[in-house]
């Protein structure tokens, strides 16, 4: 049997994305949603809930932190601050 | 920038301002908000780990920079064990803590009080579950945690081994026990372990409703009939010293403190927090018109704090070891509740398994 652990994501209100808030145990998705509602939204903290089986989440590992995220560090031209703007140029 | 913070704070999912306002226990709630702000600010600072830095050094750098350790980060084994022990004990306390109060749900004096008490006890269950979820990120399972509690190998706060004899006790628990819990827990919002810090921020925001409702119960009783007033004073008399004992043994005898401070799991010593609680309560008791049962309680100009009588730490040790007024009753009740829930868990699992299984092919003989 797969684990009965589910990760819970809540959208606080329209226009914002779902954020992780914690986890619940449940035998199936329907019960997981209800448990998530009872545990994490007792005070109108959300307008939508996602539950995802913990086992189904694939995460990057902190061990590969450097190798995995390094390419961004040497491409500083991806940031607007890389470019020199002549003085007095409006709206840039 | 202020706008960014507003948006960011809503993403956290705790709509503090809207739900609680900003006034009551103002200073403490402000501290919770400050902790939440610092959590975001620290996360925004870039760490510059030296190349090839050892795991331990990286861990230390993160802790020193007030950033958070997250579940999949490397951490010292002792840090992991300490956190599991502390978070589990905290979670168990929330779960056992439902009992003394739920004792009064069926006898609450009005429908309004009953609805409020139900919501409060439901919150305690929720707090237990936030904390179990945080502990599980450290690699222990829920089943293990539950069995550690049921077998008595992990403890819960000794305060819940005292009985709730009258309705006023529900008020005293809210004011004193939840008040002490808040003083203890607000610094934990800055704990170095991310999932624990985030759970504590949620919990502290909800606790302030608990404290306020308890205070209101006592305030109402204290202005009622002479009998109601006596009942309120009696409850305060019985809960005052056990509440002081909630902060644990005095610093001179506290075993875990120093390392926990270095790891930024703990931020203040037991005695400092106890003093803070006493200083807060004096003014609140005056407004209630009730007396704190300590003849030696008085303002000390030099220390700029109240002198007060220490709780009976021998009694605290006895209760922790299992010899309090309600230890056996609390554990028996929890075990029974767990056993009586077995069929529900089994039925839900069987139903889920049946839904997952493909529909059986039925051969019909004609």
CSV table of C-alpha atoms in Angstrom, one decimal:
chain,number,residue,atom,x,y,z
A,1,UNK,CA,0.0,0.0,0.0
A,2,UNK,CA,1.2,3.5,-0.8
A,3,UNK,CA,1.7,5.9,2.1
A,4,UNK,CA,-1.4,7.8,3.4
A,5,UNK,CA,0.5,11.1,3.7
A,6,UNK,CA,-0.7,14.0,1.5
A,7,UNK,CA,0.9,17.5,1.1
A,8,UNK,CA,-1.5,20.4,1.3
A,9,UNK,CA,-1.4,23.6,-0.8
A,10,UNK,CA,-3.8,26.5,-0.2
A,11,UNK,CA,-4.7,29.4,-2.5
A,12,UNK,CA,-5.3,32.2,0.0
A,13,UNK,CA,-7.5,34.2,-2.4
A,14,UNK,CA,-8.0,34.8,-6.1
A,15,UNK,CA,-5.0,36.1,-7.9
A,16,UNK,CA,-2.4,34.4,-5.7
A,17,UNK,CA,-0.9,31.0,-6.3
A,18,UNK,CA,-1.3,27.9,-4.1
A,19,UNK,CA,1.3,27.7,-1.3
A,20,UNK,CA,2.4,24.7,0.7
A,21,UNK,CA,1.0,24.8,4.3
A,22,UNK,CA,1.6,21.3,5.7
A,23,UNK,CA,0.5,17.8,5.4
A,24,UNK,CA,-2.4,15.5,6.4
A,25,UNK,CA,-3.0,11.7,6.6
A,26,UNK,CA,-5.9,10.2,4.7
A,27,UNK,CA,-6.8,6.9,3.0
A,28,UNK,CA,-8.0,8.6,-0.2
A,29,UNK,CA,-8.1,12.0,-2.0
A,30,UNK,CA,-11.7,12.9,-0.9
A,31,UNK,CA,-10.9,12.4,2.8
A,32,UNK,CA,-7.5,14.1,2.3
A,33,UNK,CA,-9.3,17.2,1.0
A,34,UNK,CA,-11.8,17.3,3.9
A,35,UNK,CA,-9.0,16.8,6.4
A,36,UNK,CA,-7.0,19.6,4.8
A,37,UNK,CA,-10.0,21.9,5.0
A,38,UNK,CA,-10.6,21.1,8.7
A,39,UNK,CA,-6.9,21.4,9.7
A,40,UNK,CA,-5.7,24.3,7.5
A,41,UNK,CA,-8.6,26.5,6.7
A,42,UNK,CA,-10.7,27.0,9.9
A,43,UNK,CA,-10.5,30.8,9.5
A,44,UNK,CA,-11.1,31.4,5.8
A,45,UNK,CA,-7.4,31.1,5.0
A,46,UNK,CA,-8.2,29.8,1.5
A,47,UNK,CA,-10.5,29.7,-1.5
A,48,UNK,CA,-9.0,26.6,-3.0
A,49,UNK,CA,-7.0,23.5,-1.8
A,50,UNK,CA,-4.8,21.1,-3.6
A,51,UNK,CA,-3.8,17.8,-2.0
A,52,UNK,CA,-0.9,15.8,-3.5
A,53,UNK,CA,0.3,12.4,-2.4
A,54,UNK,CA,3.7,13.0,-0.8
A,55,UNK,CA,5.2,10.0,-2.6
A,56,UNK,CA,4.2,11.6,-5.9
A,57,UNK,CA,6.4,14.7,-5.4
A,58,UNK,CA,9.8,14.7,-7.0
A,59,UNK,CA,12.1,17.2,-5.4
A,60,UNK,CA,15.6,18.5,-6.2
A,61,UNK,CA,18.0,17.3,-3.6
A,62,UNK,CA,20.0,19.8,-1.5
A,63,UNK,CA,23.1,17.7,-2.1
A,64,UNK,CA,23.1,18.7,-5.7
A,65,UNK,CA,22.5,22.4,-4.8
A,66,UNK,CA,25.6,23.8,-6.5
A,67,UNK,CA,25.5,21.7,-9.7
A,68,UNK,CA,21.8,22.0,-10.0
A,69,UNK,CA,21.4,25.8,-9.7
A,70,UNK,CA,24.8,27.0,-10.8
A,71,UNK,CA,24.0,27.8,-14.4
A,72,UNK,CA,22.0,30.8,-13.2
A,73,UNK,CA,24.9,32.3,-11.3
A,74,UNK,CA,27.2,32.9,-14.3
A,75,UNK,CA,24.5,34.3,-16.5
A,76,UNK,CA,24.2,37.7,-14.8
A,77,UNK,CA,23.0,39.2,-18.1
A,78,UNK,CA,19.6,37.7,-17.3
A,79,UNK,CA,19.1,40.5,-14.7
A,80,UNK,CA,18.2,44.1,-15.7
A,81,UNK,CA,20.9,45.4,-13.3
A,82,UNK,CA,23.5,44.0,-15.7
A,83,UNK,CA,22.9,46.8,-18.2
A,84,UNK,CA,24.3,50.2,-18.0
A,85,UNK,CA,21.7,52.8,-18.9
A,86,UNK,CA,22.9,56.3,-20.0
A,87,UNK,CA,21.8,59.0,-17.7
A,88,UNK,CA,18.5,60.7,-18.4
A,89,UNK,CA,16.8,57.9,-20.4
A,90,UNK,CA,13.2,58.0,-19.3
A,91,UNK,CA,10.9,55.0,-18.7
A,92,UNK,CA,13.6,52.3,-18.9
B,1,UNK,CA,7.8,47.7,-0.4
B,2,UNK,CA,5.0,47.8,2.2
B,3,UNK,CA,2.7,46.6,-0.5
B,4,UNK,CA,5.0,43.7,-1.2
B,5,UNK,CA,5.0,42.8,2.5
B,6,UNK,CA,1.2,42.8,2.5
B,7,UNK,CA,1.0,40.5,-0.5
B,8,UNK,CA,3.7,38.3,0.9
B,9,UNK,CA,2.1,38.1,4.3
B,10,UNK,CA,-1.1,36.9,2.7
B,11,UNK,CA,0.7,34.2,0.9
B,12,UNK,CA,1.6,32.8,4.2
B,13,UNK,CA,-2.1,32.0,4.6
B,14,UNK,CA,-2.6,33.6,8.0
B,15,UNK,CA,-4.9,36.5,7.7
B,16,UNK,CA,-4.0,37.9,11.1
B,17,UNK,CA,-5.2,41.5,10.7
B,18,UNK,CA,-8.6,40.6,9.4
B,19,UNK,CA,-9.4,37.9,11.9
B,20,UNK,CA,-7.8,39.1,15.1
B,21,UNK,CA,-7.3,42.8,14.8
B,22,UNK,CA,-4.1,44.2,16.1
B,23,UNK,CA,-5.0,45.3,19.6
B,24,UNK,CA,-5.1,42.5,22.2
B,25,UNK,CA,-1.9,41.0,23.7
B,26,UNK,CA,-0.7,43.5,21.1
B,27,UNK,CA,3.0,43.3,22.0
B,28,UNK,CA,3.1,39.5,21.7
B,29,UNK,CA,1.1,39.4,18.4
B,30,UNK,CA,3.5,42.1,17.1
B,31,UNK,CA,6.4,39.9,18.0
B,32,UNK,CA,4.8,37.0,16.0
B,33,UNK,CA,4.4,39.4,13.0
B,34,UNK,CA,8.0,40.5,13.4
B,35,UNK,CA,9.2,36.9,13.5
B,36,UNK,CA,7.2,36.3,10.3
B,37,UNK,CA,8.8,39.4,8.6
B,38,UNK,CA,12.3,38.4,9.7
B,39,UNK,CA,11.7,34.9,8.3
B,40,UNK,CA,11.1,36.5,4.9
B,41,UNK,CA,13.9,39.0,5.2
B,42,UNK,CA,16.5,36.4,6.2
B,43,UNK,CA,15.4,34.2,3.3
B,44,UNK,CA,16.1,37.2,1.0
B,45,UNK,CA,19.8,37.5,2.1
B,46,UNK,CA,22.3,35.6,0.0
B,47,UNK,CA,24.6,33.3,1.8
B,48,UNK,CA,28.1,32.9,0.4
B,49,UNK,CA,29.1,29.4,1.2
B,50,UNK,CA,32.8,28.8,0.6
B,51,UNK,CA,33.5,26.3,-2.0
B,52,UNK,CA,33.7,22.8,-0.7
B,53,UNK,CA,32.5,23.9,2.7
B,54,UNK,CA,31.7,20.9,4.9
B,55,UNK,CA,28.1,20.1,5.7
B,56,UNK,CA,28.5,21.0,9.3
B,57,UNK,CA,29.9,24.4,8.5
B,58,UNK,CA,27.2,25.1,6.0
B,59,UNK,CA,24.6,24.2,8.6
B,60,UNK,CA,26.3,26.5,11.1
B,61,UNK,CA,26.4,29.4,8.6
B,62,UNK,CA,22.7,29.1,7.9
B,63,UNK,CA,21.8,29.1,11.6
B,64,UNK,CA,24.1,32.0,12.4
B,65,UNK,CA,22.6,34.0,9.6
B,66,UNK,CA,19.1,33.4,11.1
B,67,UNK,CA,18.0,31.6,8.0
B,68,UNK,CA,16.0,28.4,8.3
B,69,UNK,CA,17.0,24.8,8.1
B,70,UNK,CA,14.6,22.9,5.8
B,71,UNK,CA,13.6,19.3,5.8
B,72,UNK,CA,16.0,18.0,3.2
B,73,UNK,CA,19.0,19.9,4.4
B,74,UNK,CA,21.8,18.2,6.1
B,75,UNK,CA,21.6,18.6,9.9
B,76,UNK,CA,23.4,17.1,12.9
B,77,UNK,CA,21.8,14.0,14.2
B,78,UNK,CA,21.4,15.5,17.7
B,79,UNK,CA,19.6,18.5,16.2
B,80,UNK,CA,17.2,16.3,14.5
B,81,UNK,CA,16.6,14.2,17.6
B,82,UNK,CA,16.2,17.3,19.8
B,83,UNK,CA,13.6,18.7,17.5
B,84,UNK,CA,11.7,15.5,17.2
B,85,UNK,CA,11.5,15.2,21.0
B,86,UNK,CA,10.5,18.8,21.4
B,87,UNK,CA,8.0,19.1,18.6
B,88,UNK,CA,6.4,15.7,19.5
B,89,UNK,CA,6.0,16.6,23.1
B,90,UNK,CA,4.5,19.9,22.0
B,91,UNK,CA,2.1,18.0,19.7
B,92,UNK,CA,1.1,15.5,22.3
B,93,UNK,CA,0.4,18.4,24.7
B,94,UNK,CA,-2.1,19.9,22.3
B,95,UNK,CA,-3.8,16.5,21.8
B,96,UNK,CA,-4.0,15.7,25.6
B,97,UNK,CA,-4.8,19.3,26.2
B,98,UNK,CA,-8.2,18.9,24.6
B,99,UNK,CA,-9.4,16.7,27.6
B,100,UNK,CA,-9.6,19.1,30.5
B,101,UNK,CA,-11.5,21.6,28.5
B,102,UNK,CA,-13.8,19.2,26.6
B,103,UNK,CA,-14.9,18.1,30.1
B,104,UNK,CA,-17.0,21.3,30.1
B,105,UNK,CA,-18.4,21.3,26.6
B,106,UNK,CA,-21.6,19.6,27.6
B,107,UNK,CA,-22.0,21.8,30.6
B,108,UNK,CA,-21.1,25.2,29.2
B,109,UNK,CA,-23.5,27.8,30.7
B,110,UNK,CA,-24.8,29.1,27.4
B,111,UNK,CA,-25.0,28.0,23.7
B,112,UNK,CA,-22.6,30.8,22.8
B,113,UNK,CA,-20.0,29.6,25.4
B,114,UNK,CA,-20.5,26.0,24.2
B,115,UNK,CA,-19.9,27.0,20.5
B,116,UNK,CA,-16.8,29.0,21.5
B,117,UNK,CA,-15.4,26.1,23.6
B,118,UNK,CA,-16.0,23.6,20.8
B,119,UNK,CA,-14.1,25.9,18.4
B,120,UNK,CA,-11.3,26.2,20.9
B,121,UNK,CA,-10.9,22.5,21.5
B,122,UNK,CA,-11.0,22.0,17.7
B,123,UNK,CA,-8.2,24.4,17.4
B,124,UNK,CA,-6.1,22.4,19.9
B,125,UNK,CA,-6.6,19.3,17.7
B,126,UNK,CA,-5.5,21.5,14.7
B,127,UNK,CA,-2.4,22.6,16.6
B,128,UNK,CA,-1.5,19.1,17.4
B,129,UNK,CA,-1.8,18.2,13.7
B,130,UNK,CA,0.3,21.1,12.5
B,131,UNK,CA,3.0,20.0,14.9
B,132,UNK,CA,2.8,16.3,14.0
B,133,UNK,CA,3.1,17.3,10.4
B,134,UNK,CA,6.2,19.4,11.2
B,135,UNK,CA,7.7,16.5,13.2
B,136,UNK,CA,7.1,14.1,10.3
B,137,UNK,CA,9.3,16.2,8.1
B,138,UNK,CA,12.2,15.1,10.3
B,139,UNK,CA,11.8,11.5,9.3
B,140,UNK,CA,9.5,10.0,12.0
B,141,UNK,CA,6.1,8.6,11.1
B,142,UNK,CA,2.7,9.6,12.5
B,143,UNK,CA,2.2,6.0,13.7
B,144,UNK,CA,5.5,6.1,15.6
B,145,UNK,CA,4.6,9.4,17.2
B,146,UNK,CA,1.1,8.1,18.3
B,147,UNK,CA,2.6,5.0,19.7
B,148,UNK,CA,5.3,6.9,21.6
B,149,UNK,CA,2.5,8.9,23.3
B,150,UNK,CA,0.3,5.9,24.0
B,151,UNK,CA,3.1,3.9,25.4
B,152,UNK,CA,4.2,6.7,27.7
B,153,UNK,CA,7.7,6.9,26.2
B,154,UNK,CA,7.1,10.5,25.2
B,155,UNK,CA,5.6,13.1,27.5
B,156,UNK,CA,3.1,15.9,27.3
B,157,UNK,CA,3.0,19.1,29.3
B,158,UNK,CA,2.4,18.4,33.0
B,159,UNK,CA,-0.3,21.2,33.2
B,160,UNK,CA,-2.9,18.9,31.6
B,161,UNK,CA,-2.7,16.5,34.5
B,162,UNK,CA,-4.7,18.9,36.7
B,163,UNK,CA,-8.5,18.6,36.8
B,164,UNK,CA,-11.0,21.2,35.7
B,165,UNK,CA,-13.4,21.3,38.7
B,166,UNK,CA,-15.6,24.2,37.8
B,167,UNK,CA,-16.6,26.3,34.8
B,168,UNK,CA,-14.2,29.0,36.0
B,169,UNK,CA,-11.4,26.6,35.3
B,170,UNK,CA,-12.1,26.9,31.6
B,171,UNK,CA,-11.5,30.7,32.1
B,172,UNK,CA,-8.4,30.2,34.1
B,173,UNK,CA,-7.0,27.8,31.5
B,174,UNK,CA,-7.6,30.3,28.7
B,175,UNK,CA,-6.1,33.2,30.7
B,176,UNK,CA,-3.2,31.5,32.5
B,177,UNK,CA,-2.4,28.3,30.7
B,178,UNK,CA,-2.8,29.6,27.2
B,179,UNK,CA,-1.2,32.9,28.3
B,180,UNK,CA,1.9,31.0,29.5
B,181,UNK,CA,1.8,28.9,26.4
B,182,UNK,CA,1.9,32.1,24.3
B,183,UNK,CA,4.9,33.5,26.2
B,184,UNK,CA,6.7,30.2,25.7
B,185,UNK,CA,5.8,29.8,22.1
B,186,UNK,CA,6.2,33.3,20.6
B,187,UNK,CA,10.0,32.9,20.6
B,188,UNK,CA,9.6,29.6,18.9
B,189,UNK,CA,8.2,31.5,15.8
B,190,UNK,CA,11.9,32.3,15.3
B,191,UNK,CA,13.1,28.7,15.7
B,192,UNK,CA,15.9,27.8,13.2
B,193,UNK,CA,13.9,24.8,11.8
B,194,UNK,CA,11.5,26.1,9.1
B,195,UNK,CA,8.5,23.8,9.4
B,196,UNK,CA,8.4,24.2,13.2
B,197,UNK,CA,8.7,28.0,13.0
B,198,UNK,CA,5.9,28.2,10.4
B,199,UNK,CA,3.7,25.9,12.5
B,200,UNK,CA,4.3,28.1,15.6
B,201,UNK,CA,3.4,31.3,13.7
B,202,UNK,CA,0.0,29.8,12.8
B,203,UNK,CA,-0.5,28.5,16.4
B,204,UNK,CA,0.4,31.7,18.1
B,205,UNK,CA,-2.0,33.7,16.1
B,206,UNK,CA,-4.8,31.3,17.0
B,207,UNK,CA,-3.8,31.1,20.7
B,208,UNK,CA,-4.5,34.7,21.2
B,209,UNK,CA,-8.2,34.0,20.7
B,210,UNK,CA,-8.0,31.3,23.3
B,211,UNK,CA,-6.4,33.6,25.9
B,212,UNK,CA,-8.9,36.3,25.2
B,213,UNK,CA,-11.9,34.0,25.6
B,214,UNK,CA,-10.6,32.7,28.9
B,215,UNK,CA,-10.0,36.2,30.2
B,216,UNK,CA,-13.6,37.2,29.2
B,217,UNK,CA,-15.0,34.2,31.1
B,218,UNK,CA,-13.2,35.3,34.3
B,219,UNK,CA,-14.0,38.9,33.8
B,220,UNK,CA,-17.7,38.0,33.5
B,221,UNK,CA,-17.6,35.8,36.6
B,222,UNK,CA,-15.6,38.3,38.6
B,223,UNK,CA,-18.4,40.9,38.1
B,224,UNK,CA,-21.1,38.4,38.8
B,225,UNK,CA,-22.7,37.1,42.1
B,226,UNK,CA,-20.4,36.7,45.1
B,227,UNK,CA,-20.5,32.9,44.5
B,228,UNK,CA,-19.3,33.4,40.9
B,229,UNK,CA,-16.6,35.7,42.1
B,230,UNK,CA,-15.4,33.1,44.6
B,231,UNK,CA,-15.5,30.5,41.9
B,232,UNK,CA,-13.3,32.7,39.7
B,233,UNK,CA,-10.8,33.4,42.5
B,234,UNK,CA,-10.7,29.7,43.4
B,235,UNK,CA,-9.8,28.7,39.8
B,236,UNK,CA,-7.0,31.3,39.7
B,237,UNK,CA,-5.7,30.1,43.1
B,238,UNK,CA,-5.4,26.5,41.8
B,239,UNK,CA,-4.0,27.3,38.3
B,240,UNK,CA,-1.5,30.0,39.1
B,241,UNK,CA,1.5,27.9,40.3
B,242,UNK,CA,1.0,25.0,37.8
B,243,UNK,CA,1.0,27.7,35.1
B,244,UNK,CA,4.3,29.1,36.4
B,245,UNK,CA,5.7,25.5,36.4
B,246,UNK,CA,4.9,25.3,32.6
B,247,UNK,CA,8.1,27.1,31.9
B,248,UNK,CA,10.0,24.1,33.2
B,249,UNK,CA,12.7,23.7,35.9
B,250,UNK,CA,14.8,26.8,36.9
B,251,UNK,CA,17.7,27.6,34.7
B,252,UNK,CA,20.2,26.1,37.2
B,253,UNK,CA,18.6,22.7,36.7
B,254,UNK,CA,17.6,22.8,33.0
B,255,UNK,CA,19.4,20.2,31.1
B,256,UNK,CA,18.7,20.9,27.4
B,257,UNK,CA,19.0,24.7,27.3
B,258,UNK,CA,22.5,25.6,26.3
B,259,UNK,CA,22.7,23.5,23.1
B,260,UNK,CA,19.2,24.4,22.1
B,261,UNK,CA,20.1,28.1,22.4
B,262,UNK,CA,23.2,27.6,20.2
B,263,UNK,CA,21.0,25.9,17.6
B,264,UNK,CA,18.4,28.7,17.9
B,265,UNK,CA,15.7,26.2,18.7
B,266,UNK,CA,15.3,28.0,22.1
B,267,UNK,CA,15.7,31.8,22.4
B,268,UNK,CA,15.2,32.6,26.0
B,269,UNK,CA,15.8,30.8,29.3
B,270,UNK,CA,13.0,29.2,31.3
B,271,UNK,CA,13.4,31.8,34.1
B,272,UNK,CA,13.4,34.8,31.7
B,273,UNK,CA,10.1,33.6,30.1
B,274,UNK,CA,8.6,32.9,33.6
B,275,UNK,CA,9.4,36.4,34.7
B,276,UNK,CA,7.9,37.9,31.5
B,277,UNK,CA,4.7,35.9,32.2
B,278,UNK,CA,4.4,37.1,35.8
B,279,UNK,CA,5.0,40.7,34.8
B,280,UNK,CA,2.3,40.5,32.2
B,281,UNK,CA,-0.3,38.9,34.5
B,282,UNK,CA,-0.1,41.4,37.4
B,283,UNK,CA,-1.9,44.1,35.5
B,284,UNK,CA,-4.3,41.7,33.9
B,285,UNK,CA,-5.3,40.4,37.3
B,286,UNK,CA,-5.9,43.9,38.6
B,287,UNK,CA,-8.4,44.6,35.8
B,288,UNK,CA,-10.1,41.4,36.7
B,289,UNK,CA,-10.2,42.4,40.3
B,290,UNK,CA,-8.8,38.9,41.2
B,291,UNK,CA,-5.8,38.2,43.4
B,292,UNK,CA,-2.8,36.3,42.3
B,293,UNK,CA,-2.2,33.9,45.2
B,294,UNK,CA,1.3,35.0,46.1
B,295,UNK,CA,1.7,37.2,49.2
B,296,UNK,CA,5.3,37.9,48.2
B,297,UNK,CA,4.5,39.3,44.8
B,298,UNK,CA,5.8,42.8,44.6
B,299,UNK,CA,7.5,45.2,42.2
B,300,UNK,CA,11.3,45.3,42.5
B,301,UNK,CA,12.5,48.8,41.5
B,302,UNK,CA,16.1,47.6,40.9
B,303,UNK,CA,15.3,44.7,38.7
B,304,UNK,CA,12.3,46.6,37.1
B,305,UNK,CA,10.4,43.3,37.4
B,306,UNK,CA,8.1,41.6,40.0
B,307,UNK,CA,9.5,39.4,42.7
B,308,UNK,CA,7.4,36.3,43.0
B,309,UNK,CA,7.3,32.9,44.7
B,310,UNK,CA,8.6,30.1,42.6
B,311,UNK,CA,6.3,27.2,41.9
B,312,UNK,CA,6.9,23.8,43.7
B,313,UNK,CA,9.4,22.1,41.4
B,314,UNK,CA,9.3,18.9,43.3
B,315,UNK,CA,5.6,18.7,42.5
B,316,UNK,CA,6.4,19.5,38.9
B,317,UNK,CA,8.8,16.5,38.8
B,318,UNK,CA,6.3,14.2,40.5
B,319,UNK,CA,3.6,15.2,38.0
B,320,UNK,CA,5.9,14.7,35.0
B,321,UNK,CA,6.9,11.3,36.3
B,322,UNK,CA,3.2,10.3,36.3
B,323,UNK,CA,2.0,11.0,39.8
B,324,UNK,CA,-0.3,14.0,39.1
B,325,UNK,CA,-4.0,14.2,39.9
B,326,UNK,CA,-5.1,13.1,36.4
B,327,UNK,CA,-2.2,11.4,34.7
B,328,UNK,CA,-3.7,7.9,34.6
B,329,UNK,CA,-7.1,9.3,33.6
B,330,UNK,CA,-5.7,11.3,30.7
B,331,UNK,CA,-3.7,8.4,29.3
B,332,UNK,CA,-6.5,5.9,29.7
B,333,UNK,CA,-8.9,8.3,27.9
B,334,UNK,CA,-6.5,8.8,25.0
B,335,UNK,CA,-5.9,5.1,24.6
B,336,UNK,CA,-9.6,4.3,24.7
B,337,UNK,CA,-10.3,7.1,22.1
B,338,UNK,CA,-7.6,5.7,19.9
B,339,UNK,CA,-8.9,2.1,20.1
B,340,UNK,CA,-12.4,3.2,19.6
B,341,UNK,CA,-11.4,4.9,16.4
B,342,UNK,CA,-9.8,1.8,15.0
B,343,UNK,CA,-12.9,0.7,13.1
B,344,UNK,CA,-13.2,4.1,11.5
B,345,UNK,CA,-9.6,4.0,10.2
B,346,UNK,CA,-10.0,0.5,9.0
B,347,UNK,CA,-13.3,1.2,7.2
B,348,UNK,CA,-11.9,4.3,5.5
B,349,UNK,CA,-8.8,2.3,4.4
B,350,UNK,CA,-11.0,-0.6,3.1
B,351,UNK,CA,-13.2,1.8,1.2
B,352,UNK,CA,-10.2,3.5,-0.4
B,353,UNK,CA,-8.7,0.1,-1.3
B,354,UNK,CA,-12.0,-1.0,-2.9
B,355,UNK,CA,-12.2,2.2,-4.9
B,356,UNK,CA,-8.6,1.7,-6.2
B,357,UNK,CA,-9.2,-1.9,-7.2
B,358,UNK,CA,-10.4,-2.6,-10.7
B,359,UNK,CA,-14.1,-3.6,-10.9
B,360,UNK,CA,-14.2,-7.4,-10.6
B,361,UNK,CA,-15.2,-9.3,-13.7
B,362,UNK,CA,-18.1,-11.5,-12.9
B,363,UNK,CA,-18.7,-14.7,-14.8
B,364,UNK,CA,-22.3,-15.4,-15.1
B,365,UNK,CA,-23.3,-19.0,-15.7
B,366,UNK,CA,-26.3,-19.2,-18.0
